[in-house]
Amino acid sequence: MRVWDGLSSSSSISFDQNPPEPPIAYMTENANLTRALLIRLAALNPISFFDKTSVASIDLRPSPAYTTNTALNLSSYPHLTLSSGHTLAARLLVGADGLNSSARTFAGISSRGWDYDRHGVVATVKLSTREHYDSTPSTRATAYQRFLPSGPIALLALPNGFATLVWTATPAQATRLKALTSPDLAAMINAAFRLEPVDINYMFTIPSGQASELSWRESVTRIPTSFALPDRVQDIQSHSVASFPLRFRHADTYISSRTALVGDAAHTIHPLAGQGLNMGIGDVSALVTTIEDTVAHGGDIGVEMNLEGYSSKVYARNARMLGVVDKLHWLYRMEGWLGVQVRGWGLKGVDRLPGLKEVLMRAASGGEIFS
C-alpha cells in the first residue's frame, strides 16, 4: 500500500508484505460476499428466509398466535411485524440494519457522533493494467491513497484490471463528479493522483473537457517520481458511480435485553482506513462466540447479562479504531504549514519504524491496534 500527502509529495509511507507473509488485506466485491453468505445459509437447516420484505414495526406485544400456541411467556421478546404480514418473536434480535437501525431504536439505545460534511464517491474503474493487477491469486496487488485537502482518494485493486475508487469530497465536488462523463471522470481521478490541489480544484470548476485539461496540465507539471503512482484509469464501469454522506457514530452500548447491535447499527466510521467491514465482521465473530458459550452453559442467549461478553470483547476495541480514524481525518483537513509539517514528520517517522508499521498493518487487517 502506498500513502502520501497531497500537500507534500515528500511525505509518504509504504506498507509491504512479501511472500511468504500473508497479504495486508483482501478486496472482495460485495456481490461475491453476499453470494457466498447465501450459499452457506442455504446449507444450514433450519433457516427461514423472508425475501423482498421489510420490517414494518418492532414491539413487545406478543401476537395472539404466540400467546395461544405456546406455554412460553413471550412478553419480553421483541416481536417483528414484516411488510409481508408475518410476525416473528425473537429470543435474541440482532440489529445488523445499518446507520438508521430500527433495532437500535426499539432497544432505546442512543447513538452519538457528528457529520463530516463530506461525501464518499465510489465507482468501479478500468485501469491500464500492469502485472500487479493480474487476476492470479498469488499476485500481490497495491492499493494507493493520496490525502487531498478535501479528503483522501484511494484506488483499491480488483482482479482483471479493475479497481474500486473511494474519493472523499465535499458535497459540491461529489455532485460534480457524478455528473461528469466517463472520460472526464477518469481524467479527474488521474489528476487527483498526479496534479497539485490547486490544479484539481480548477478542474472542478470547468463544465466539461477535463480530459483535455488534464493532458495540457500534465505537459507543464512535474509529476512526482519518488514513488510509484497508480495505473491510469481508462474507463468507468457503467452505473457504478455513487456517493454517500460520511459520518461518525457510536452507540452508547451494543446490547440491551434481547437485543444486540453489530456493524453500522453499532458504529459508523470514516472510510479512509477501510475498516468499516472489518469492524462489522469482528462484531459478528465476537457475538457468535458469546452465543456459543451461553448455549454451552445452558443459558438464555437473550438475557443482557449473557451478552456482556460480546460487548466487552469489541466495544473498547471499536472505540479506539473510531477515535484513531476520526483524528486522522481532522489532521489531514489541516492546510496550514504547521499541520503539513506535523503530518510529514509523522509519516516519515512511522516509515522508519518497522515495528510500528507492523502494528498498523495488523490493524488494517482487522486486528487490534494495541495488543
mmCIF file of N, CA and C in Angstrom, residues 119 121 167 169-182 184-186 188 200-211 241 243:
data_model
loop_
_atom_site.group_PDB
_atom_site.id
_atom_site.type_symbol
_atom_site.label_atom_id
_atom_site.label_comp_id
_atom_site.label_asym_id
_atom_site.label_seq_id
_atom_site.Cartn_x
_atom_site.Cartn_y
_atom_site.Cartn_z
ATOM 1 N N HIS A 119 -18.693 13.712 1.394
ATOM 2 C CA HIS A 119 -19.335 12.554 0.789
ATOM 3 C C HIS A 119 -18.264 11.599 0.270
ATOM 4 N N VAL A 121 -17.375 9.258 -2.656
ATOM 5 C CA VAL A 121 -17.741 8.926 -4.040
ATOM 6 C C VAL A 121 -17.075 7.590 -4.379
ATOM 7 N N TRP A 167 -13.382 8.122 -3.018
ATOM 8 C CA TRP A 167 -12.896 9.504 -3.024
ATOM 9 C C TRP A 167 -13.728 10.314 -2.032
ATOM 10 N N ALA A 169 -14.894 13.702 -0.806
ATOM 11 C CA ALA A 169 -15.005 15.010 -1.441
ATOM 12 C C ALA A 169 -16.064 15.835 -0.726
ATOM 13 N N THR A 170 -16.058 17.133 -0.984
ATOM 14 C CA THR A 170 -17.120 17.980 -0.451
ATOM 15 C C THR A 170 -18.433 17.615 -1.150
ATOM 16 N N PRO A 171 -19.580 17.945 -0.552
ATOM 17 C CA PRO A 171 -20.849 17.638 -1.222
ATOM 18 C C PRO A 171 -20.930 18.213 -2.639
ATOM 19 N N ALA A 172 -20.444 19.441 -2.828
ATOM 20 C CA ALA A 172 -20.487 20.051 -4.162
ATOM 21 C C ALA A 172 -19.583 19.296 -5.131
ATOM 22 N N GLN A 173 -18.399 18.912 -4.669
ATOM 23 C CA GLN A 173 -17.496 18.146 -5.529
ATOM 24 C C GLN A 173 -18.076 16.786 -5.881
ATOM 25 N N ALA A 174 -18.712 16.149 -4.919
ATOM 26 C CA ALA A 174 -19.321 14.838 -5.177
ATOM 27 C C ALA A 174 -20.400 14.948 -6.244
ATOM 28 N N THR A 175 -21.221 15.970 -6.145
ATOM 29 C CA THR A 175 -22.264 16.189 -7.152
ATOM 30 C C THR A 175 -21.648 16.406 -8.526
ATOM 31 N N ARG A 176 -20.566 17.165 -8.557
ATOM 32 C CA ARG A 176 -19.897 17.443 -9.833
ATOM 33 C C ARG A 176 -19.308 16.168 -10.429
ATOM 34 N N LEU A 177 -18.648 15.369 -9.619
ATOM 35 C CA LEU A 177 -18.034 14.137 -10.116
ATOM 36 C C LEU A 177 -19.076 13.197 -10.709
ATOM 37 N N LYS A 178 -20.212 13.074 -10.043
ATOM 38 C CA LYS A 178 -21.253 12.157 -10.525
ATOM 39 C C LYS A 178 -21.883 12.630 -11.829
ATOM 40 N N ALA A 179 -21.780 13.928 -12.123
ATOM 41 C CA ALA A 179 -22.390 14.464 -13.339
ATOM 42 C C ALA A 179 -21.467 14.380 -14.552
ATOM 43 N N LEU A 180 -20.198 14.044 -14.354
ATOM 44 C CA LEU A 180 -19.239 14.034 -15.460
ATOM 45 C C LEU A 180 -19.422 12.814 -16.360
ATOM 46 N N THR A 181 -19.010 12.961 -17.601
ATOM 47 C CA THR A 181 -18.953 11.817 -18.499
ATOM 48 C C THR A 181 -17.831 10.879 -18.040
ATOM 49 N N SER A 182 -17.840 9.655 -18.522
ATOM 50 C CA SER A 182 -16.814 8.696 -18.113
ATOM 51 C C SER A 182 -15.393 9.174 -18.425
ATOM 52 N N ASP A 184 -14.259 12.232 -18.695
ATOM 53 C CA ASP A 184 -13.897 13.356 -17.831
ATOM 54 C C ASP A 184 -13.749 12.923 -16.373
ATOM 55 N N LEU A 185 -14.571 11.975 -15.929
ATOM 56 C CA LEU A 185 -14.416 11.467 -14.567
ATOM 57 C C LEU A 185 -13.088 10.711 -14.443
ATOM 58 N N ALA A 186 -12.739 9.916 -15.450
ATOM 59 C CA ALA A 186 -11.455 9.228 -15.438
ATOM 60 C C ALA A 186 -10.310 10.232 -15.367
ATOM 61 N N MET A 188 -10.429 13.239 -14.027
ATOM 62 C CA MET A 188 -10.407 13.814 -12.684
ATOM 63 C C MET A 188 -9.717 12.878 -11.696
ATOM 64 N N ILE A 200 -6.322 20.601 -9.372
ATOM 65 C CA ILE A 200 -7.512 19.754 -9.222
ATOM 66 C C ILE A 200 -8.736 20.624 -8.946
ATOM 67 N N ASN A 201 -8.574 21.611 -8.059
ATOM 68 C CA ASN A 201 -9.700 22.489 -7.732
ATOM 69 C C ASN A 201 -10.184 23.242 -8.963
ATOM 70 N N TYR A 202 -9.248 23.685 -9.820
ATOM 71 C CA TYR A 202 -9.655 24.372 -11.041
ATOM 72 C C TYR A 202 -10.455 23.445 -11.951
ATOM 73 N N MET A 203 -10.011 22.197 -12.062
ATOM 74 C CA MET A 203 -10.692 21.256 -12.944
ATOM 75 C C MET A 203 -12.121 20.969 -12.474
ATOM 76 N N PHE A 204 -12.388 21.164 -11.188
ATOM 77 C CA PHE A 204 -13.758 21.028 -10.694
ATOM 78 C C PHE A 204 -14.655 22.162 -11.199
ATOM 79 N N THR A 205 -14.056 23.300 -11.552
ATOM 80 C CA THR A 205 -14.865 24.473 -11.916
ATOM 81 C C THR A 205 -15.272 24.495 -13.372
ATOM 82 N N ILE A 206 -14.587 23.734 -14.232
ATOM 83 C CA ILE A 206 -14.926 23.789 -15.652
ATOM 84 C C ILE A 206 -16.083 22.830 -15.937
ATOM 85 N N PRO A 207 -17.004 23.214 -16.809
ATOM 86 C CA PRO A 207 -18.209 22.402 -17.030
ATOM 87 C C PRO A 207 -17.941 21.068 -17.713
ATOM 88 N N SER A 208 -16.913 21.001 -18.545
ATOM 89 C CA SER A 208 -16.578 19.764 -19.262
ATOM 90 C C SER A 208 -15.162 19.903 -19.809
ATOM 91 N N GLY A 209 -14.684 18.834 -20.445
ATOM 92 C CA GLY A 209 -13.361 18.897 -21.051
ATOM 93 C C GLY A 209 -12.222 18.630 -20.081
ATOM 94 N N GLN A 210 -12.509 17.937 -18.980
ATOM 95 C CA GLN A 210 -11.445 17.626 -18.009
ATOM 96 C C GLN A 210 -10.345 16.764 -18.626
ATOM 97 N N ALA A 211 -10.708 15.902 -19.571
ATOM 98 C CA ALA A 211 -9.711 15.030 -20.190
ATOM 99 C C ALA A 211 -8.654 15.835 -20.932
ATOM 100 N N VAL A 241 -21.079 4.509 -10.364
ATOM 101 C CA VAL A 241 -20.750 5.722 -9.615
ATOM 102 C C VAL A 241 -21.868 6.057 -8.636
ATOM 103 N N SER A 243 -22.545 7.970 -4.361
ATOM 104 C CA SER A 243 -21.944 8.700 -3.243
ATOM 105 C C SER A 243 -22.812 8.536 -2.006
#
